[in-house]
XYZ file of C-alpha atoms in Angstrom:
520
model
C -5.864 27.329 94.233
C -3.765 23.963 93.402
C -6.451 21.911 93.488
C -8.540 24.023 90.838
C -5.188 23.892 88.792
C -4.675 20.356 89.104
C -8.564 19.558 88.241
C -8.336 22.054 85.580
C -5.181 20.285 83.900
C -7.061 17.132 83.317
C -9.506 18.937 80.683
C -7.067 21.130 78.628
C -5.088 18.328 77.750
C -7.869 16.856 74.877
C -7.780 20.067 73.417
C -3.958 20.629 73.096
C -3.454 16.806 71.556
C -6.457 18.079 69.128
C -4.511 21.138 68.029
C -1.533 19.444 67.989
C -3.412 16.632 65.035
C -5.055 19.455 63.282
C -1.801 20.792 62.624
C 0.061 18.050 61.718
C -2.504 16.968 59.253
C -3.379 20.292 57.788
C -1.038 19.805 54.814
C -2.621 16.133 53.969
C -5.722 18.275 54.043
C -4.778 20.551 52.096
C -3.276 17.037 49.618
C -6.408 15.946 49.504
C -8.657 18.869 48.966
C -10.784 18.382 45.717
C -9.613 14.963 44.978
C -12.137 12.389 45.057
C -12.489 8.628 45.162
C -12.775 6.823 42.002
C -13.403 3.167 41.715
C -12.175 1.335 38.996
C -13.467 -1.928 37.322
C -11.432 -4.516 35.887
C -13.023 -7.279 34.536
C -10.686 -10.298 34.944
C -10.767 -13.875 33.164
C -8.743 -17.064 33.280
C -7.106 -18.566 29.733
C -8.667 -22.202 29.616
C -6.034 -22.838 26.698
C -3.520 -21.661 24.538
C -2.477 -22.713 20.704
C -0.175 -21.253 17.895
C -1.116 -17.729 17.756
C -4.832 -17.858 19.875
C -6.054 -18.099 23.177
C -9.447 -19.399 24.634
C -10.449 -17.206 27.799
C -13.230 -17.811 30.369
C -15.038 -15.461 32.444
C -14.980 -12.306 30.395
C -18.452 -11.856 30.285
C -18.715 -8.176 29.096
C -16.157 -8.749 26.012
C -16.899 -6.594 22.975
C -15.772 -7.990 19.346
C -12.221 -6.816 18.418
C -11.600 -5.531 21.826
C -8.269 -5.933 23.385
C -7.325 -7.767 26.013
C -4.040 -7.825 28.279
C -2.521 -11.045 28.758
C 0.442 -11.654 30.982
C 4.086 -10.914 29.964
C 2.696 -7.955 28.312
C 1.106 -9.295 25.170
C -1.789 -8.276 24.011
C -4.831 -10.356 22.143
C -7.972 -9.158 19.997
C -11.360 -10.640 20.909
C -12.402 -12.741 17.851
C -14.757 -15.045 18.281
C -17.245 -14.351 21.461
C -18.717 -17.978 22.242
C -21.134 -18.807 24.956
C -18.970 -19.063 28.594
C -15.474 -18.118 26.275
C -13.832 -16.178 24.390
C -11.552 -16.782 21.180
C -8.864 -14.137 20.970
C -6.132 -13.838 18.655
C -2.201 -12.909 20.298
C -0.229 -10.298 19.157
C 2.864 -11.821 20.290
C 4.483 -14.572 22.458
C 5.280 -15.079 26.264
C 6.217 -17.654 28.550
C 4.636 -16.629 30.903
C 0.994 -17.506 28.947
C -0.423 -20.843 29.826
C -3.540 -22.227 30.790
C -4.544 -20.517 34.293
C -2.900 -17.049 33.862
C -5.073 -13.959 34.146
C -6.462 -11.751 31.651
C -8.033 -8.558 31.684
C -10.156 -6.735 29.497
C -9.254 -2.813 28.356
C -12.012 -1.341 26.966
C -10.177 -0.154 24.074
C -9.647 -1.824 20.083
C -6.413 -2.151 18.532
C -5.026 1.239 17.735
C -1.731 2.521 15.877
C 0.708 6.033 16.430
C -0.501 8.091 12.553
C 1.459 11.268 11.666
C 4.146 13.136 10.340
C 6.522 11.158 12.565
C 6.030 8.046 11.142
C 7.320 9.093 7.749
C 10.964 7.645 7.134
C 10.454 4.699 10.269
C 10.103 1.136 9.768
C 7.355 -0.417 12.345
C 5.597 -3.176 12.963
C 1.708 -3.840 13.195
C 1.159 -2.223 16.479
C 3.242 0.927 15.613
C 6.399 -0.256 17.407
C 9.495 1.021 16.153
C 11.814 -1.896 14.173
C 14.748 0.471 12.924
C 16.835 1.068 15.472
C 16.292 4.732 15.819
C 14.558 5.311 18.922
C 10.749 5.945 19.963
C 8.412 7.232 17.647
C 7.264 10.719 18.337
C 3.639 10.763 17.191
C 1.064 12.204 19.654
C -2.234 11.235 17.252
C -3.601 6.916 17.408
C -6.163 5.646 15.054
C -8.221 2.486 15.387
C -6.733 -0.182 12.320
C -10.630 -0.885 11.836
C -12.796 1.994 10.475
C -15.622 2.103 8.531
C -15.332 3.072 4.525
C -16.549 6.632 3.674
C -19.608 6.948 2.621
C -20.239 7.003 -0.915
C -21.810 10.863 -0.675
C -18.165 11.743 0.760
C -16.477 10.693 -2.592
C -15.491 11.898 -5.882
C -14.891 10.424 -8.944
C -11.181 9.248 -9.554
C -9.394 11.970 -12.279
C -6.322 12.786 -11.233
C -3.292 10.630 -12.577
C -1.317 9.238 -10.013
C 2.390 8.700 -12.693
C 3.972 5.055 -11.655
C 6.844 6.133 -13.757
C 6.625 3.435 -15.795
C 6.145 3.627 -19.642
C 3.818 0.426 -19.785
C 1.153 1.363 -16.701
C 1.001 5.305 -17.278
C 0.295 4.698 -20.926
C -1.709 1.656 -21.307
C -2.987 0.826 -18.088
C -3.560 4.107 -15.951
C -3.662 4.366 -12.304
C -5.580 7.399 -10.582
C -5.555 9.056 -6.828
C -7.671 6.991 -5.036
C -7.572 4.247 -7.378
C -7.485 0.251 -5.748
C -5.363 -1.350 -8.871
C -4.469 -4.822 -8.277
C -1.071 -6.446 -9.421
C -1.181 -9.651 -9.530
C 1.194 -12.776 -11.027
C 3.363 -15.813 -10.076
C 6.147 -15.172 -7.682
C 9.342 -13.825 -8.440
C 8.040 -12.015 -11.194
C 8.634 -8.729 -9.982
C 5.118 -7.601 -8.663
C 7.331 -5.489 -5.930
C 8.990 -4.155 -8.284
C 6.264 -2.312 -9.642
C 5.144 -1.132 -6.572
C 8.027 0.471 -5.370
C 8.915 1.990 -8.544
C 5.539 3.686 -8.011
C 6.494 5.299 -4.635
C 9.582 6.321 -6.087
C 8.129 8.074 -8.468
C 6.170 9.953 -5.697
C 9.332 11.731 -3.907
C 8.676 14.798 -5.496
C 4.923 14.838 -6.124
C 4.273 15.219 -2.822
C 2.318 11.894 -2.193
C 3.194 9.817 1.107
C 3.391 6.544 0.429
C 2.942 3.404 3.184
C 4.444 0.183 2.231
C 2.888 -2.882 4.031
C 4.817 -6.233 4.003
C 2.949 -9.076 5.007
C 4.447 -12.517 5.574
C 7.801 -12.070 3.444
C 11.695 -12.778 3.981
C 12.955 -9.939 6.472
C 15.992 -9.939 4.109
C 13.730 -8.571 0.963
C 12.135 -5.944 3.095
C 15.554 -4.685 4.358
C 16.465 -4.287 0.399
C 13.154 -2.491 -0.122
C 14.221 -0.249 2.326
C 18.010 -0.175 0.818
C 16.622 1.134 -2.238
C 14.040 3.601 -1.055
C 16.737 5.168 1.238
C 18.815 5.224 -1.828
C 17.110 6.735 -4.279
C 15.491 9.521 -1.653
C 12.248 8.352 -0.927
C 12.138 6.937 2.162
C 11.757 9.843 4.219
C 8.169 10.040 2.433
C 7.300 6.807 3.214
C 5.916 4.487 5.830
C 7.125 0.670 6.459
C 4.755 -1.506 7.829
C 6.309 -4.976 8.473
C 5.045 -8.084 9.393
C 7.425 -10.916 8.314
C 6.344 -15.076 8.350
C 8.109 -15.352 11.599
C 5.885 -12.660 13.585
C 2.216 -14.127 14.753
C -0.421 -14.859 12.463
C -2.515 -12.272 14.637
C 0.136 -9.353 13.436
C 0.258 -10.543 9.690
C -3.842 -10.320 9.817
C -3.726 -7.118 11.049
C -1.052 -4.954 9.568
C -3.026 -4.080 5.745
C -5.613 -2.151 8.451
C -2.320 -0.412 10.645
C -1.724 0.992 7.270
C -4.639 1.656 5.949
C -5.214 3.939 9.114
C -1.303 5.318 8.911
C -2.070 5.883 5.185
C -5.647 7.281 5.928
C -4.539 10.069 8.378
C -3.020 11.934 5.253
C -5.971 11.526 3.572
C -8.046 12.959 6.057
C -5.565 16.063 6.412
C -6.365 16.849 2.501
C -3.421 15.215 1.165
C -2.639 12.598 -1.090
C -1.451 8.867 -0.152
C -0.283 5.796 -1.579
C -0.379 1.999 0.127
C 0.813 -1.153 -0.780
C -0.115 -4.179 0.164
C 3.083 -6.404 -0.175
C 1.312 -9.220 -0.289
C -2.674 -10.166 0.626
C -2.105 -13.495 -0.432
C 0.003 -14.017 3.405
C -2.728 -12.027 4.693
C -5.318 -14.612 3.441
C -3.600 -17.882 4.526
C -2.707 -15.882 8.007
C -6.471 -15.341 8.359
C -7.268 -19.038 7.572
C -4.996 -20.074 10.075
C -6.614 -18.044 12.568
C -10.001 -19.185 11.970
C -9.069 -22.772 11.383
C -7.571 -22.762 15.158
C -10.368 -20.992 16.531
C -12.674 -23.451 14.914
C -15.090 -21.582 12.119
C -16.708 -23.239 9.632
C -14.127 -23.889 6.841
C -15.343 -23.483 3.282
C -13.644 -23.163 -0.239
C -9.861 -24.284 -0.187
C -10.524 -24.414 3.783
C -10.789 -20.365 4.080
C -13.450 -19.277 6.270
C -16.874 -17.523 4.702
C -15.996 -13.861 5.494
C -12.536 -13.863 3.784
C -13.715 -12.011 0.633
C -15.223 -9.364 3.522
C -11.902 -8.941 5.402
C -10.182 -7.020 1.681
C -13.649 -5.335 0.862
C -13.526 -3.403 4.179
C -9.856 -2.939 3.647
C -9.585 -1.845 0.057
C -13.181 -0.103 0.305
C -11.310 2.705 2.423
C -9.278 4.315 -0.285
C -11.078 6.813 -2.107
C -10.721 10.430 -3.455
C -13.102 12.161 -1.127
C -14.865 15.370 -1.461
C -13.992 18.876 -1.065
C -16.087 19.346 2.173
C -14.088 16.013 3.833
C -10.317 17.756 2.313
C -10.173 16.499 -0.965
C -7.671 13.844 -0.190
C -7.123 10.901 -2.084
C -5.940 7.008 -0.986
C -4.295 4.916 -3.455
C -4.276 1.298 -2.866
C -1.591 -1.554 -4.857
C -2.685 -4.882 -3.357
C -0.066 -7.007 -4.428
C -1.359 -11.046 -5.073
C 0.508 -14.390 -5.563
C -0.674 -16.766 -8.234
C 0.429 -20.400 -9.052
C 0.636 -21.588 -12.255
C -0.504 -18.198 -13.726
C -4.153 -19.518 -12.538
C -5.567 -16.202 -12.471
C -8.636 -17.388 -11.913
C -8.313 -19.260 -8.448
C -10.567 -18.059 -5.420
C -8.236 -15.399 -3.597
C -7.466 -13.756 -7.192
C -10.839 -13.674 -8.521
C -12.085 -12.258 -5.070
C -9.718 -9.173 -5.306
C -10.405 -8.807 -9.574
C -13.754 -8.197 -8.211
C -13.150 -5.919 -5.374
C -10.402 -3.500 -7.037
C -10.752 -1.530 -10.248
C -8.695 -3.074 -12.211
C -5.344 -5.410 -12.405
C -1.629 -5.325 -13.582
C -0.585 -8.837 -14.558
C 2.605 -10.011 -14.776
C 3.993 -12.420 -16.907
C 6.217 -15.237 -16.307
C 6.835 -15.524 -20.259
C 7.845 -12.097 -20.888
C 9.566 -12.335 -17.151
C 11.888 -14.680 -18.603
C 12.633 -13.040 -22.071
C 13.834 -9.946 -20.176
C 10.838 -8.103 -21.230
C 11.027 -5.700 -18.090
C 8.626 -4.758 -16.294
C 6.931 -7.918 -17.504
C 3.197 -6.506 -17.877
C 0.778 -8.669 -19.886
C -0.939 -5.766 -21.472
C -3.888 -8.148 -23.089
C -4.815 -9.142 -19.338
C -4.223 -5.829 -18.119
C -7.051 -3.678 -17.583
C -7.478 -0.219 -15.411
C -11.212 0.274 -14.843
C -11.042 3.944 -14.840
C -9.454 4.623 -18.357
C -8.583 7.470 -19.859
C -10.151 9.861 -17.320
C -6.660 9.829 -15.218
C -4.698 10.424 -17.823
C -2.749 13.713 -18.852
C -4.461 15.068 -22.079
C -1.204 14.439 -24.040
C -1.484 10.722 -23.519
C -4.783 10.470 -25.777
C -3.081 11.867 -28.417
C -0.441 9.437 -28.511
C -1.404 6.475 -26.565
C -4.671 6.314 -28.066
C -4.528 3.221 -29.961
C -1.483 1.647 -28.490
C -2.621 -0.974 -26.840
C -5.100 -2.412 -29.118
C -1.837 -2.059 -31.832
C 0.085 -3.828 -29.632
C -1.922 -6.514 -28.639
C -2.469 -7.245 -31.959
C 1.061 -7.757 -32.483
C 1.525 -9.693 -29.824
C -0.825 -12.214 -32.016
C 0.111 -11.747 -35.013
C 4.049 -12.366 -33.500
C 2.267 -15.974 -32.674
C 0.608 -16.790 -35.851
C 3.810 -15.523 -37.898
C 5.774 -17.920 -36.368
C 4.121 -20.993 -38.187
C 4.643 -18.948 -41.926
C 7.648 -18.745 -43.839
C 6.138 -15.738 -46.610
C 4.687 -13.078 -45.051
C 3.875 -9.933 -47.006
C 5.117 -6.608 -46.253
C 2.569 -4.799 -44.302
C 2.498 -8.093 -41.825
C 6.422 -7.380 -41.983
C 6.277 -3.727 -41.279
C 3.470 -4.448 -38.441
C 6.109 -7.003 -36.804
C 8.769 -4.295 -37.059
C 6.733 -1.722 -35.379
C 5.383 -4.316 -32.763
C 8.421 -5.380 -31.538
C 10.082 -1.842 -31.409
C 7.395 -0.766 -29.258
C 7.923 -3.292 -26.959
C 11.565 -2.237 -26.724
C 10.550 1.156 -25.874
C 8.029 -0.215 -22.676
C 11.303 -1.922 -21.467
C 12.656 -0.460 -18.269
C 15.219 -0.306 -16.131
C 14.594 -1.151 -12.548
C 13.772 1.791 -10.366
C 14.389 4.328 -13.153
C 10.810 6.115 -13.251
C 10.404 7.959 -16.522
C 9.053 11.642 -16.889
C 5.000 11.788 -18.306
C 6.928 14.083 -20.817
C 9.495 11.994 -21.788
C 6.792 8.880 -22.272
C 4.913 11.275 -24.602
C 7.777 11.915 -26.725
C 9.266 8.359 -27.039
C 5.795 7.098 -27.439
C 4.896 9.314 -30.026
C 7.934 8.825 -31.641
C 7.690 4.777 -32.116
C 3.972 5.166 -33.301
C 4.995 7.801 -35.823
C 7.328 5.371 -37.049
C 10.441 7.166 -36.588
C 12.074 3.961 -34.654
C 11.513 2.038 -37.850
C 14.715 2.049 -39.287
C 16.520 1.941 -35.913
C 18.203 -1.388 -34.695
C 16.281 -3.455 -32.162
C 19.208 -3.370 -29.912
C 19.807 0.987 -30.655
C 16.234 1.911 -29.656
C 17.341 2.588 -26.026
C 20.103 4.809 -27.093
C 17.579 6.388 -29.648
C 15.405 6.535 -26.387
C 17.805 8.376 -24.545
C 18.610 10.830 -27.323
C 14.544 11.683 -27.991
C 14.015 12.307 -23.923
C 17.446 14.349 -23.534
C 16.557 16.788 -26.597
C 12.725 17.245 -26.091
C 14.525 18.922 -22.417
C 17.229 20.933 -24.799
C 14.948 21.957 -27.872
C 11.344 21.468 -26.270
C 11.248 22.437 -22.730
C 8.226 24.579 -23.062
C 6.129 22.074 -24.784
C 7.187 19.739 -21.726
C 5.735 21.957 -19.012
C 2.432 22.381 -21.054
C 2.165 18.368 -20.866
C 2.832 17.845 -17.180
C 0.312 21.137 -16.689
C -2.152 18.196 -18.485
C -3.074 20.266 -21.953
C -3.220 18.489 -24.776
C -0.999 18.481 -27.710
C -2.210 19.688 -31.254
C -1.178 19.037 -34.778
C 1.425 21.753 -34.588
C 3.057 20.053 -30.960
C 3.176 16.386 -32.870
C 5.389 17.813 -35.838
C 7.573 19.527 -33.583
C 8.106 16.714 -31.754
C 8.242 14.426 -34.181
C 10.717 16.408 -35.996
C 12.791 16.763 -32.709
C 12.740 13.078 -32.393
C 13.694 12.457 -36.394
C 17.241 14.840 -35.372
C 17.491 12.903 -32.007
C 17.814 9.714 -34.295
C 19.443 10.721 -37.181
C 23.121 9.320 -36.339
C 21.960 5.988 -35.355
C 19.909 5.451 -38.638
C 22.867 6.356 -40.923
C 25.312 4.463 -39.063
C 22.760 1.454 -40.079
């Protein structure tokens, strides 16, 4: 019996040290069970060099146009030009760690930006990166920054007024949802201005507005942001920034982070607003991309494609359909001219592309004519179709009146006998453009413009002093409110006034007025 027990201990032993496994590995088992293997991958290059703002790479083979690629240091770079054995691509930032040698991967993904309700009231730059201070952004939704326009079935004709505010542009020079109206003049003329007096004007209208800076002082951004907080629209709007110290790569690409941040409301069946503070940075950034990656230069040294890169920009806001939401995009490119050459390349390309322009003039810039809108080289290409009705009635002839002044102001100045309809012509002229004077970032009521403007063309202002017609001003828009109120609703509700609604409120506006006449 011991030696069958001592030849049978020999061959139990395997099968206790197997048990003994089985259970110590059952839970890695049990770890493991479902998962499978998956192999990843990553297609690596090598930078050959680096310059101001680009990067040549070598050995990434598979690159796609626009893709983005990782570089070291954790900057990114878009895929630009894809050359035979190498890649141009343009950096989104700067690291020391980037030099000739260092490793780059490819991601398989395009540039893309955080969109939403959570962006409203943040300041960010071209990537979506917060720049305010007030922790991460909570948005759970990314866009591309390139997408193609909608098609032109998807659209609907521009109607619906989108009010600036201003006397001048809702009167003369109209702007509608889903409009692309250019403003355009020398700098420091207060282009801006207009522009954010629009998206004040949209705090309670329920538009959100996006406002893109590209290329300016960090300083003038912070007091764009000053006054938006300030006057309680900011937490409807969107701040895109990227200033002349950031990359050329961000300045090219933030007008398409918020075109897709301003696009997103669209989509949802809501109404949007972007500005493009200015495209003139966004040109010369573009230049000075392609000039370092080596394209073909052409007129004033920009590339071929720069009148492309703001067509697919601007082409994207639209007032689309009823079937796609029936949002609308708005877009205010802003442009820089010198020497009030409104006819040099960049300008001309974007009077083409856009529906119509708001120039501003150094001239009436420096006589204090504010906002200082040329209204003879002021056009909006959609008319009278975004108008409220009550405009026609009173705005109708306004600006070829005024124009005409604005010669005749020129000619008189060489006469010493003029007779008296010339005189009474010059009277009205230059009380009307007292009354388009405005105060910065005081937006006006559509109501209140109809009454004021109705009462200068009726003549009521005639026999008030030029330097009384804002107090009469403020007297006609308080009592239309006091004596008129109902009449006011009916205007902003876009009917149109009759014969009856023009003697009341020309009446109304003759009371308003009476004091500072007599006191005359």
């Amino acid at each position: 019996m011991t030696r069958m027990q001592g030849k049978e201990s020999p061959g139990n032993a395997p099968e206790t040290l197997a048990a003994v496994l089985k259970e110590a590995f059952e839970p890695l088992e049990h770890a493991l069970r479902g998962k499978r293997a998956a192999v990843e991958v990553r297609e690596r290059g090598t930078v050959v060099s680096v310059g101001r703002g680009v990067a040549r790479v070598a050995g990434l083979e598979g690159a796609r146009s626009e893709e983005l690629l990782a570089f070291p240091g954790g900057v990114y770079g878009i895929a630009f030009n894809l050359d035979p054995g190498s890649v141009g691509a343009i950096l989104l930032g700067e690291s020391p760690e980037l030099a000739a040698g260092s490793d780059v991967r490819r991601t398989g993904r395009v540039v893309d930006v955080p969109v939403g309700d959570a962006l409203l009231g943040r300041v960010v730059d071209a990537i979506g990166r917060p720049l305010d201070g007030k922790g991460p952004i909570g948005a759970h939704r990314r866009r591309p920054v390139e997408r193609e326009a909608p098609p032109i079935m998807d659209r609907l004709p521009v109607t619906v007024p989108l009010q600036t505010g201003l006397k001048v542009v809702d009167a003369l020079i109209p702007i509608g949802r889903g409009q692309r109206e250019l403003i355009l003049g020398d700098r420091q003329t207060g282009k801006t201005s207009i522009a954010v007096d629009a998206i004040i004007n949209q705090r309670d209208k329920e538009v959100r507005s996006v406002y893109c800076s590209v290329g300016q002082r960090d300083s003038s951004v912070a007091r764009v942001a000053s006054d938006l907080e300030k006057r309680g629209a900011l937490e409807q709007t969107v701040l895109v920034v990227a200033s002349g110290e950031e990359p050329a790569g961000m300045r090219f690409i933030a007008p398409y982070a918020a075109m897709a941040m301003g696009e997103y409301f669209m989509e949802r069946g809501e109404d949007a607003l972007v500005v493009f503070d200015d495209l003139t940075q966004h040109a010369r950034a573009y230049r000075e991309l392609s000039l370092l990656l080596r394209r073909p230069p052409g007129r004033e040294a920009y590339p071929g494609d720069i009148f492309f890169i703001h067509a697919r920009l601007l082409e994207r806001s639209t007032h689309l359909g009823e079937e796609r939401g029936g949002g609308s995009l708005t877009a205010l490119p802003i442009i820089e001219t010198e020497a009030q050459n409104v006819s040099a390349y960049i300008p001309t390309n974007l009077i083409s592309i856009t529906d119509g322009q708001i120039y501003v003039s150094p001239a009436l810039f420096h006589q204090g004519a504010m906002p200082a809108v040329d209204v003879g080289k002021s056009v909006s290409r959609v008319g009278g179709k975004t108008q409220l009705a009550a405009y026609r009635a009173v705005a109708g002839d306004l600006r070829l009146s005024y124009s005409q002044f604005v010669e005749l102001e020129k000619f008189a100045r060489f006469s010493t006998r003029l007779d008296e309809e010339t005189k009474r012509r010059l009277q009205r002229g230059r009380r009307v453009r007292e009354v388009l004077k405005q105060p910065l970032y005081e937006p006006v009521a559509a109501p209140e413009q109809i009454a004021v403007l109705h009462a200068v063309n009726a003549g009521v202002l005639d026999a008030v002093p030029l330097d009384m017609v804002a107090e009469a001003e403020r007297r006609i828009r308080a009592a239309l409110w006091e004596r008129l109120p109902a009449l006011a609703e009916r205007v902003l509700a876009g009917e149109r006034l009759g014969d009856r609604d023009r003697k009341a409120l020309r009446e109304v506006s003759e009371e308003a007025v009476r004091g500072i006449t007599e006191r005359r």
